[in-house]
């Protein structure tokens, strides 16, 4: 990493330490989703309406929120600030845009009761208050940054602009949005002002790395990404504006606004997440156009966000050769207004023709690698077989007891999470503290027990991952689990959910046939959830009790054939230590609905880092020799059912052209 980027990280890390009162032995806490047995579940939209009518509070329905007069504004100010309190229809949380007070549904009810008793209710915790220290520290960095156009050397100004690809963005535009430049970090500074523009609540530092012809942007925020809810450009929005364009980057916002003059806002976390807390600030717009990027991942995010915002008012700019990232299109001199006018409506009827699907089909044909999904960084052999991790699929994972299923699947999910895949863990067998400890060890690629002085450094990085945990353990009702999953998808835009494991979640209450029927129902429920919510569900299922010397097959999955039939992918962790010696494990892909490639590749477990992704040594098993001399796979290899003789011979056979790390397609 270049020195400027390290400097960039230093400034934000310094700010976070000031913010959190950083000490050498700081307690670590990872965010978890609340258990329904704890806090009161959110109210339904019907209950909200009934309560408002019972309290004689006028209201009207918005796109994603219910609008009511604020109880936190004095009566004489109600005319000016009428209907400025917004209640989320899904969660019941509220935000008052006039007083900047927020809370949950129970807080709102308590405030109404106090108001009826004549007690002032302006004492609830305001949005600005919890971040006072953040504002102070952001101001510390902000004061050291300077407007880009005020640099003393004109050549330095042009070089800085060229580095970020904004040579054509005028100083007037930069000044209008309040963009500054931090010389010591060689980074642009984007401010987060309160909606009324009265106070600085945080900021984003944007650095850049050039890797050959590619440009890689490095972002750091104050506060942390999970608490950074800046709709960049919001203070410039007028009360009468009814149309807005949402982008995934601040640089795109600058280019679009200069080219079109329209109200433009940048989402704080790009295509990763649209926090529900931002929805009230988007209620005034009758038309929202989402132009988030030029790849299929951005297109999928746009469709997901449109569901939150209400598809009826949303239009999406579909990626194509002529519809690029806004900044790139601006630099190429394309007509951005024309591109916005060509945006497709997000809402679709129940029946559509091929004409409406034509562009999406063309996009998938032209972007094969992107359609294949997110690639694993630690498991390249998995990419060769599965091609990638895709939304809307169901993966079933099994393996013998004690083979390391949870350890493997935690690294499997961590790999994706490190690449921005929003992940929710449902660990019903082991508690979250133990799971988080394993994942942190895998993240650091080494045990931290012997180097506690480095704990805070790794924990700070780990905490920035889009990773959440359910607080369930043991037997749980499937409806409760599904409600939690739906809540997580809405709140955090979760795109990967791991359920470990199905048997522990079901408990031991059902017997024989009834138990199998319940399992089939649960598997079908997960399948439906994955499809409807465009979310990948990884389901860990124990195998049947079989001879330990026999390899597992797809038919070895506990229960009926429902699980393997519904699954898009079936992964089996084969433990061959009885044949090949201790520690030898292999991952077999026995079903791949995406393109049909199945096969097997070796894994080597590292006890120090608790990882399976360590490179195989030169003396490793030559799995390629599962094929015969004519390069034709044995008939039973496709299902992992090789004979005992084949299993005992294959590890010792060698081939000059085979690679020990190359997966075997069967």
XYZ file of C-alpha atoms in Angstrom:
666
model
C 0.000 0.000 0.000
C 1.291 3.443 -0.842
C 2.364 5.886 1.817
C -0.533 8.277 1.108
C -3.041 5.486 1.799
C -1.298 4.555 5.049
C -1.443 8.198 5.994
C -5.124 8.212 5.128
C -5.723 5.211 7.387
C -3.721 6.922 10.161
C -5.947 10.004 10.147
C -9.175 7.999 10.420
C -7.752 5.524 12.928
C -6.567 8.444 15.009
C -10.036 9.921 14.891
C -11.712 6.665 15.874
C -9.392 6.223 18.854
C -10.281 9.699 20.081
C -13.945 8.957 19.495
C -14.024 5.676 21.369
C -11.731 6.683 24.226
C -9.291 4.078 22.969
C -7.362 2.140 25.616
C -4.933 -0.798 25.284
C -7.466 -3.229 26.795
C -10.612 -2.066 25.036
C -13.510 -4.524 25.174
C -14.508 -5.924 21.798
C -18.153 -6.204 20.826
C -19.515 -7.334 17.461
C -22.995 -6.258 16.429
C -25.698 -8.875 16.841
C -29.326 -8.962 15.855
C -31.561 -8.844 18.930
C -33.295 -11.980 20.052
C -37.100 -11.815 19.966
C -37.064 -13.030 23.560
C -35.391 -9.744 24.564
C -36.637 -6.430 23.135
C -40.230 -6.005 22.050
C -40.588 -6.825 18.328
C -41.315 -3.904 15.982
C -44.930 -2.912 15.455
C -46.711 -3.723 12.201
C -47.981 -0.934 9.973
C -51.559 -1.878 10.930
C -50.785 -1.496 14.638
C -49.128 1.867 13.965
C -52.185 3.183 12.115
C -54.555 1.908 14.821
C -52.552 3.611 17.558
C -52.412 6.933 15.694
C -56.186 6.885 15.155
C -56.789 6.012 18.806
C -54.624 8.992 19.854
C -56.299 11.342 17.338
C -52.971 11.989 15.621
C -53.402 12.948 11.960
C -51.207 11.099 9.494
C -50.801 10.167 5.880
C -49.046 7.300 4.174
C -45.794 7.967 2.384
C -43.731 5.683 0.189
C -41.877 3.878 2.967
C -42.887 5.872 6.060
C -45.991 7.215 7.774
C -45.921 11.024 8.133
C -47.243 12.643 11.326
C -46.901 16.065 13.006
C -43.881 16.002 15.286
C -44.474 15.769 19.028
C -41.000 17.240 19.501
C -41.872 20.625 17.969
C -43.782 23.326 19.826
C -47.373 23.897 18.677
C -46.636 27.402 17.405
C -44.044 25.892 15.043
C -46.294 23.117 13.774
C -47.456 25.063 10.702
C -43.899 25.556 9.534
C -42.789 22.057 10.500
C -45.971 20.116 9.767
C -45.691 16.369 9.235
C -41.958 16.268 9.890
C -41.954 13.062 11.913
C -41.546 9.899 9.851
C -42.341 6.402 11.133
C -40.815 3.502 9.212
C -43.619 1.168 8.091
C -41.421 -1.907 8.481
C -39.551 -1.330 11.751
C -41.620 1.309 13.574
C -38.535 3.494 14.143
C -39.050 7.230 13.745
C -37.040 10.304 12.830
C -38.090 13.914 13.295
C -36.376 15.923 10.576
C -37.240 19.213 12.285
C -35.698 18.461 15.694
C -33.378 15.600 14.615
C -34.796 13.312 17.303
C -35.000 9.585 16.586
C -36.035 6.424 18.417
C -38.012 3.194 18.256
C -41.766 2.696 18.319
C -41.879 2.358 22.108
C -40.038 5.694 22.434
C -42.649 7.338 20.230
C -45.537 5.941 22.287
C -43.903 7.121 25.518
C -43.411 10.597 24.037
C -47.073 10.810 23.023
C -48.161 9.848 26.544
C -45.885 12.498 28.054
C -47.207 15.098 25.621
C -50.783 14.317 26.696
C -49.731 14.895 30.316
C -48.271 18.273 29.411
C -44.659 17.196 29.824
C -42.089 18.530 27.347
C -40.725 15.692 25.244
C -37.763 17.396 23.593
C -35.387 15.597 25.933
C -35.080 12.391 23.949
C -31.639 11.661 22.602
C -31.172 13.610 19.385
C -29.366 12.272 16.383
C -26.508 14.740 16.735
C -25.861 14.113 20.416
C -24.351 10.596 20.354
C -21.841 11.774 17.755
C -20.620 14.971 19.415
C -17.119 13.532 19.833
C -17.164 12.383 16.235
C -18.004 15.901 15.129
C -15.163 17.339 17.179
C -12.633 14.907 15.778
C -13.960 15.316 12.241
C -13.562 19.060 12.716
C -9.931 18.435 13.718
C -9.267 16.788 10.337
C -11.564 19.164 8.451
C -9.661 22.211 9.672
C -6.395 20.732 8.397
C -7.850 20.071 4.977
C -8.149 22.919 2.504
C -10.248 23.653 -0.575
C -8.645 21.971 -3.564
C -8.683 25.127 -5.655
C -6.795 27.069 -2.964
C -3.621 25.013 -3.208
C -0.680 27.329 -3.892
C 0.658 25.436 -6.899
C -1.619 25.268 -9.962
C 0.233 22.171 -11.155
C -0.506 20.427 -7.850
C -4.193 21.271 -8.266
C -4.327 19.724 -11.733
C -2.365 16.656 -10.654
C -4.666 16.090 -7.661
C -7.763 16.422 -9.867
C -6.328 14.102 -12.514
C -5.506 11.489 -9.892
C -9.193 11.213 -8.952
C -10.471 11.592 -12.532
C -12.200 14.918 -11.845
C -10.167 17.210 -14.103
C -13.400 18.314 -15.799
C -15.220 18.992 -12.523
C -15.213 22.736 -11.946
C -14.095 24.514 -8.799
C -17.615 25.919 -8.536
C -19.020 22.403 -8.182
C -16.364 21.398 -5.651
C -17.088 24.529 -3.626
C -20.846 23.983 -3.773
C -20.469 20.502 -2.256
C -17.772 21.608 0.207
C -15.108 19.170 -0.997
C -11.638 19.644 0.493
C -8.192 18.092 0.084
C -6.002 16.686 2.866
C -2.481 17.207 1.608
C -0.710 14.936 4.124
C -2.869 11.942 3.116
C -3.301 13.014 -0.520
C -7.022 12.378 -0.086
C -10.260 14.137 -0.912
C -12.411 14.987 2.104
C -16.201 14.803 1.788
C -18.075 16.391 4.711
C -21.115 14.994 6.499
C -23.221 17.946 7.609
C -26.491 17.689 9.474
C -29.575 17.908 7.204
C -29.861 21.598 8.017
C -26.151 22.112 7.382
C -25.536 23.538 10.861
C -22.950 21.086 12.205
C -20.260 18.711 10.961
C -21.169 15.162 12.007
C -18.423 13.227 10.236
C -16.519 12.889 7.014
C -15.191 10.485 4.407
C -11.581 10.438 3.219
C -11.038 9.102 -0.286
C -7.587 7.961 -1.355
C -6.575 6.430 -4.660
C -4.189 3.711 -5.790
C -3.174 3.136 -9.394
C -2.491 -0.508 -10.183
C -1.380 -0.537 -13.796
C -4.257 0.828 -15.841
C -6.752 0.231 -13.038
C -7.692 2.780 -10.396
C -8.575 1.580 -6.920
C -10.276 3.942 -4.461
C -9.664 3.576 -0.726
C -12.346 4.924 1.620
C -12.137 5.695 5.334
C -14.953 7.249 7.340
C -15.562 8.966 10.647
C -17.486 7.486 12.348
C -17.128 3.828 11.330
C -18.981 2.692 8.178
C -21.817 1.123 10.196
C -22.577 4.519 11.784
C -21.751 6.683 8.766
C -25.171 7.699 7.399
C -24.245 10.619 5.193
C -26.425 11.324 2.168
C -23.767 13.430 0.498
C -25.406 16.520 -0.972
C -28.459 16.524 1.320
C -28.004 20.132 2.613
C -28.330 21.317 -1.008
C -31.774 19.751 -1.458
C -34.666 22.222 -1.519
C -38.046 21.636 0.111
C -39.781 21.775 -3.268
C -37.519 19.297 -5.043
C -39.534 16.274 -6.176
C -36.920 14.399 -8.215
C -33.520 13.075 -7.185
C -30.762 10.833 -8.532
C -28.981 8.426 -6.176
C -25.400 7.406 -6.914
C -22.968 5.035 -5.250
C -20.008 7.447 -5.060
C -19.417 11.074 -4.170
C -17.339 11.573 -7.331
C -20.327 10.493 -9.433
C -22.501 12.997 -7.584
C -20.162 15.847 -8.501
C -20.107 14.871 -12.193
C -23.870 14.305 -12.473
C -24.796 17.552 -10.771
C -22.441 19.587 -12.954
C -23.732 17.927 -16.128
C -27.477 17.976 -15.369
C -28.089 20.504 -12.585
C -30.453 18.003 -10.918
C -30.551 17.211 -7.181
C -28.020 14.402 -6.707
C -27.256 12.387 -3.565
C -24.546 9.798 -2.886
C -25.330 6.786 -0.705
C -22.936 6.565 2.250
C -21.934 2.931 1.709
C -22.303 2.698 -2.048
C -23.911 -0.481 -3.320
C -23.272 -2.262 -0.023
C -26.235 -1.011 1.995
C -29.096 1.492 2.134
C -29.690 2.113 5.872
C -33.422 2.454 6.663
C -32.606 5.518 8.763
C -32.072 7.461 5.525
C -35.518 6.728 4.086
C -37.292 9.681 5.794
C -34.979 12.112 3.985
C -36.072 10.615 0.650
C -39.823 10.761 1.305
C -40.325 14.117 -0.413
C -39.285 12.797 -3.821
C -41.917 11.544 -6.243
C -39.295 10.169 -8.628
C -35.989 8.552 -7.686
C -33.465 7.411 -10.280
C -30.771 5.008 -9.143
C -27.500 5.077 -11.095
C -25.153 3.086 -8.905
C -22.529 1.778 -11.303
C -21.650 -0.048 -14.470
C -21.549 -3.709 -13.410
C -24.187 -6.316 -12.626
C -23.509 -6.129 -8.907
C -24.530 -2.464 -8.976
C -27.625 -3.384 -11.000
C -28.645 -6.010 -8.422
C -28.129 -3.504 -5.603
C -30.264 -0.925 -7.423
C -33.146 -3.388 -7.715
C -32.812 -4.288 -4.035
C -32.786 -0.650 -2.912
C -35.792 0.150 -5.118
C -37.839 -2.367 -3.130
C -37.069 -0.391 0.042
C -37.822 2.965 -1.555
C -41.082 1.758 -3.176
C -40.606 0.542 -6.781
C -43.497 2.663 -8.065
C -41.418 5.846 -7.854
C -38.035 4.360 -8.824
C -36.228 4.110 -12.139
C -32.946 2.291 -12.695
C -30.093 3.073 -15.082
C -29.118 -0.313 -16.472
C -25.378 -0.919 -17.051
C -24.267 -1.220 -20.671
C -21.470 -0.138 -22.994
C -23.086 3.288 -23.335
C -24.278 3.602 -19.740
C -21.143 3.546 -17.622
C -20.261 4.813 -14.163
C -21.517 8.434 -14.069
C -18.029 9.926 -13.680
C -16.611 7.857 -16.539
C -19.562 8.746 -18.782
C -19.037 12.417 -17.882
C -15.328 12.253 -18.748
C -16.137 10.631 -22.093
C -18.480 13.451 -22.977
C -21.664 11.352 -23.047
C -25.070 12.962 -22.612
C -25.897 12.183 -18.960
C -29.367 13.716 -19.190
C -30.234 11.373 -22.044
C -28.957 8.380 -20.053
C -31.138 9.351 -17.081
C -34.183 9.631 -19.339
C -33.574 6.094 -20.576
C -33.775 4.660 -17.042
C -36.109 1.669 -16.706
C -39.015 1.612 -14.242
C -38.289 -0.582 -11.235
C -41.836 -1.906 -10.901
C -42.817 -4.839 -13.104
C -46.165 -6.468 -13.774
C -46.784 -10.117 -12.967
C -46.542 -11.002 -16.653
C -43.912 -9.506 -18.950
C -42.690 -10.146 -22.465
C -39.200 -10.962 -23.717
C -38.947 -7.403 -25.006
C -38.834 -6.197 -21.391
C -36.219 -8.808 -20.509
C -34.116 -8.350 -23.625
C -31.610 -5.870 -22.198
C -31.101 -7.905 -19.024
C -30.506 -11.061 -21.064
C -27.977 -9.187 -23.216
C -26.283 -7.897 -20.043
C -25.852 -11.417 -18.681
C -24.484 -12.696 -21.989
C -22.017 -9.811 -22.235
C -20.847 -10.053 -18.611
C -20.317 -13.746 -17.995
C -17.780 -13.254 -15.184
C -20.019 -10.835 -13.291
C -23.050 -13.114 -13.685
C -21.010 -15.933 -12.133
C -20.937 -13.959 -8.884
C -18.387 -12.883 -6.279
C -15.139 -14.846 -6.464
C -13.464 -16.366 -3.407
C -9.999 -14.948 -2.711
C -8.899 -17.807 -0.455
C -10.373 -20.693 -2.458
C -9.411 -20.323 -6.136
C -10.262 -23.986 -6.778
C -13.807 -23.285 -5.627
C -14.034 -20.562 -8.283
C -13.002 -23.057 -10.974
C -15.941 -25.299 -10.130
C -18.745 -23.085 -8.766
C -17.529 -20.017 -10.758
C -18.625 -17.690 -7.935
C -21.078 -16.888 -5.150
C -24.458 -15.758 -6.486
C -27.479 -14.127 -4.876
C -30.774 -15.984 -4.687
C -29.255 -19.464 -4.433
C -29.465 -22.188 -1.785
C -26.280 -24.059 -0.886
C -26.408 -27.244 1.197
C -23.175 -28.132 3.006
C -22.504 -31.389 4.832
C -19.613 -33.402 6.225
C -18.797 -36.015 8.886
C -19.053 -35.146 12.558
C -15.807 -33.591 13.783
C -14.461 -32.944 10.287
C -14.479 -29.152 10.744
C -17.714 -28.111 8.996
C -18.225 -24.978 11.105
C -14.556 -24.001 10.877
C -14.554 -24.352 7.095
C -17.870 -22.619 6.495
C -16.826 -19.707 8.733
C -13.738 -19.105 6.561
C -15.813 -19.670 3.415
C -18.243 -16.935 4.546
C -15.484 -14.666 5.928
C -13.766 -14.683 2.537
C -16.922 -13.315 0.906
C -17.626 -10.874 3.723
C -14.150 -9.355 3.314
C -15.135 -8.579 -0.276
C -18.227 -6.645 0.763
C -20.872 -9.395 0.864
C -23.201 -8.433 3.732
C -23.336 -11.537 5.905
C -25.662 -12.814 8.653
C -24.608 -15.784 10.795
C -27.148 -18.047 12.451
C -25.077 -20.333 14.674
C -27.448 -22.649 16.532
C -24.765 -25.112 17.658
C -21.934 -22.961 19.051
C -22.258 -19.585 20.735
C -21.399 -16.328 18.996
C -18.366 -15.532 21.165
C -16.687 -18.778 20.188
C -17.634 -18.321 16.531
C -16.360 -14.721 16.494
C -13.092 -15.888 18.071
C -12.622 -18.471 15.301
C -13.420 -15.951 12.578
C -11.121 -13.311 14.080
C -8.301 -15.878 14.152
C -8.984 -16.737 10.508
C -9.133 -13.042 9.648
C -5.747 -12.375 11.301
C -4.327 -15.640 9.869
C -2.849 -16.458 13.265
C -3.673 -16.922 16.932
C -3.947 -13.712 18.923
C -3.562 -15.365 22.339
C 0.194 -14.988 22.064
C 0.080 -11.423 20.728
C -2.648 -9.604 22.633
C -0.972 -6.291 21.887
C -2.224 -6.678 18.308
C -5.798 -7.522 19.307
C -7.150 -3.979 18.970
C -5.599 -3.533 15.547
C -7.188 -6.704 14.163
C -10.454 -6.227 16.067
C -10.847 -2.706 14.643
C -10.472 -4.050 11.118
C -12.758 -7.000 11.808
C -15.405 -4.702 13.259
C -15.627 -2.816 9.960
C -16.760 -5.939 8.095
C -20.471 -6.082 7.127
C -20.968 -9.025 9.499
C -23.893 -9.680 11.852
C -24.934 -12.532 14.148
C -28.307 -13.877 15.244
C -28.472 -14.390 19.002
C -30.286 -17.723 18.765
C -28.929 -20.976 20.181
C -30.421 -24.450 20.020
C -34.014 -25.151 19.013
C -35.895 -22.237 17.426
C -39.243 -21.829 15.735
C -38.821 -21.458 11.966
C -41.187 -18.457 11.867
C -39.071 -16.604 14.426
C -35.918 -17.323 12.431
C -37.534 -16.217 9.165
C -38.792 -12.967 10.721
C -35.274 -12.223 11.933
C -33.823 -12.955 8.500
C -36.347 -10.652 6.806
C -35.564 -7.928 9.327
C -31.833 -8.302 8.628
C -32.334 -8.087 4.863
C -34.337 -4.885 5.289
C -32.084 -3.227 7.860
C -28.643 -4.274 6.652
C -29.205 -5.415 3.037
C -27.940 -8.880 3.901
C -27.074 -10.985 0.835
C -25.606 -14.104 2.482
C -27.110 -16.011 5.417
C -25.505 -19.065 7.035
C -27.627 -21.482 9.064
C -25.434 -23.812 11.147
C -27.037 -26.178 11.450
C -30.462 -27.422 10.484
C -30.706 -30.222 13.071
C -29.802 -27.965 16.008
C -32.311 -25.363 14.838
C -35.068 -27.995 14.620
C -34.264 -29.537 17.998
C -35.219 -33.085 18.957
C -38.963 -32.703 19.410
C -40.219 -34.356 16.219
C -39.807 -38.058 15.584
C -39.319 -40.222 12.467
C -41.742 -39.370 9.661
C -42.994 -36.147 11.258
C -39.415 -34.962 11.715
C -38.617 -35.577 8.051
C -41.748 -33.716 6.996
C -40.786 -30.758 9.198
C -37.280 -30.731 7.729
C -38.680 -30.739 4.188
C -40.926 -27.806 5.075
C -38.012 -25.835 6.564
C -35.778 -26.502 3.553
C -38.586 -25.349 1.238
C -39.019 -22.212 3.343
C -35.331 -21.345 3.045
C -35.460 -22.000 -0.695
C -38.395 -19.613 -1.108
C -36.727 -16.964 1.064
C -33.516 -17.072 -0.991
C -35.408 -16.576 -4.246
C -37.805 -13.874 -3.082
C -35.176 -11.810 -1.260
C -32.291 -12.265 -3.721
C -30.243 -13.590 -0.820
C -27.885 -16.571 -0.811
C -28.663 -19.050 1.984
C -26.012 -21.565 3.046
C -27.589 -24.403 5.008
C -25.392 -26.782 7.030
C -26.963 -30.239 7.462
C -25.477 -33.226 9.273
C -25.178 -36.436 7.228
C -26.813 -39.746 7.989
C -24.914 -42.189 10.172
C -22.921 -44.309 7.743
C -19.764 -46.425 7.650
C -16.877 -44.100 8.545
C -14.695 -45.661 5.862
C -17.140 -44.774 3.093
C -17.144 -41.407 1.418
C -20.244 -39.278 1.762
C -22.502 -38.760 -1.231
C -25.382 -36.430 -2.014
C -27.716 -39.156 -0.779
C -25.871 -39.089 2.566
C -27.537 -35.798 3.569
C -29.869 -36.410 6.497
C -33.565 -36.497 5.667
C -35.369 -37.055 2.407
C -34.138 -36.005 -1.035
C -35.838 -32.604 -0.597
C -32.662 -30.821 0.519
C -30.534 -31.904 -2.441
C -33.407 -31.306 -4.873
C -34.063 -27.758 -3.685
C -30.363 -26.843 -3.436
C -28.549 -25.035 -6.231
C -25.213 -26.235 -4.864
C -24.264 -29.228 -2.731
C -20.857 -29.135 -0.994
C -19.441 -32.119 0.901
C -16.439 -31.931 3.221
C -14.788 -35.344 2.763
C -12.607 -36.531 5.639
C -10.246 -39.245 4.376
C -7.930 -39.374 7.367
C -8.668 -43.062 7.851
C -7.198 -43.778 4.418
C -4.627 -41.060 3.747
C -3.490 -40.259 7.269
C -4.480 -37.537 9.767
C -5.540 -34.102 8.581
C -6.357 -34.909 4.949
C -9.639 -33.368 3.895
C -11.200 -32.584 0.535
C -14.076 -30.439 -0.622
C -16.397 -32.065 -3.115
C -18.914 -30.147 -5.195
C -21.517 -32.766 -6.069
C -24.156 -30.400 -7.478
C -23.809 -27.122 -9.366
C -26.992 -25.872 -10.977
C -25.294 -22.798 -12.472
C -23.225 -24.597 -15.116
C -23.050 -28.224 -14.062
C -19.326 -28.437 -13.222
C -18.704 -30.759 -10.272
C -15.482 -32.080 -8.818
C -13.206 -32.273 -5.806
C -10.060 -30.562 -4.525
C -7.779 -30.955 -1.491
C -7.790 -28.862 1.666
C -5.056 -28.558 4.259
C -5.975 -27.439 7.749
C -3.712 -25.023 9.605
C -4.163 -25.314 13.350
C -2.392 -21.999 13.919
C -4.750 -19.898 11.796
C -7.758 -22.302 11.866
C -7.912 -22.039 8.072
C -8.374 -24.501 5.233
C -7.014 -22.142 2.594
C -3.313 -22.768 3.221
C -1.459 -23.735 0.024
C -0.934 -27.462 -0.413
C 2.678 -28.561 -0.172
C 4.505 -30.209 -3.061
C 4.114 -33.656 -1.521
C 0.342 -33.321 -1.361
C -2.074 -35.874 -2.748
C -2.365 -35.977 -6.540
C -6.111 -35.827 -6.846
C -5.955 -35.512 -10.620
C -5.379 -39.283 -10.726
C -8.988 -39.951 -9.908
C -9.109 -40.000 -13.712
C -7.791 -42.964 -15.628
C -4.890 -42.950 -18.082
C -7.164 -41.840 -20.922
C -8.332 -38.839 -18.865
C -11.804 -40.355 -18.480
C -13.199 -40.152 -14.943
C -14.388 -43.351 -13.260
C -18.157 -43.766 -13.337
C -18.549 -43.515 -9.575
C -16.392 -40.442 -9.195
C -19.246 -38.099 -10.068
C -21.039 -38.948 -6.844
C -17.970 -39.400 -4.707
C -18.646 -43.148 -4.522
C -15.230 -44.468 -5.556
C -14.379 -47.963 -4.398
C -12.119 -48.578 -1.428
C -9.401 -49.774 -3.796
C -9.596 -46.579 -5.841
C -9.496 -44.471 -2.698
C -6.434 -46.215 -1.391
C -4.580 -46.048 -4.693
C -5.434 -42.587 -5.973
C -3.427 -40.573 -3.403
C -0.232 -42.442 -4.274
C -0.488 -42.254 -8.055
C 1.318 -39.444 -9.792
C 1.138 -37.713 -13.111
C 3.744 -35.329 -14.502
C 1.160 -32.952 -15.929
C -1.142 -32.811 -12.890
C -1.026 -30.124 -10.248
C -1.630 -30.934 -6.578
C -3.855 -27.872 -6.241
C -5.911 -28.370 -9.383
C -9.527 -29.435 -8.810
C -10.833 -32.543 -10.487
C -13.939 -32.064 -12.612
C -16.052 -35.167 -12.637
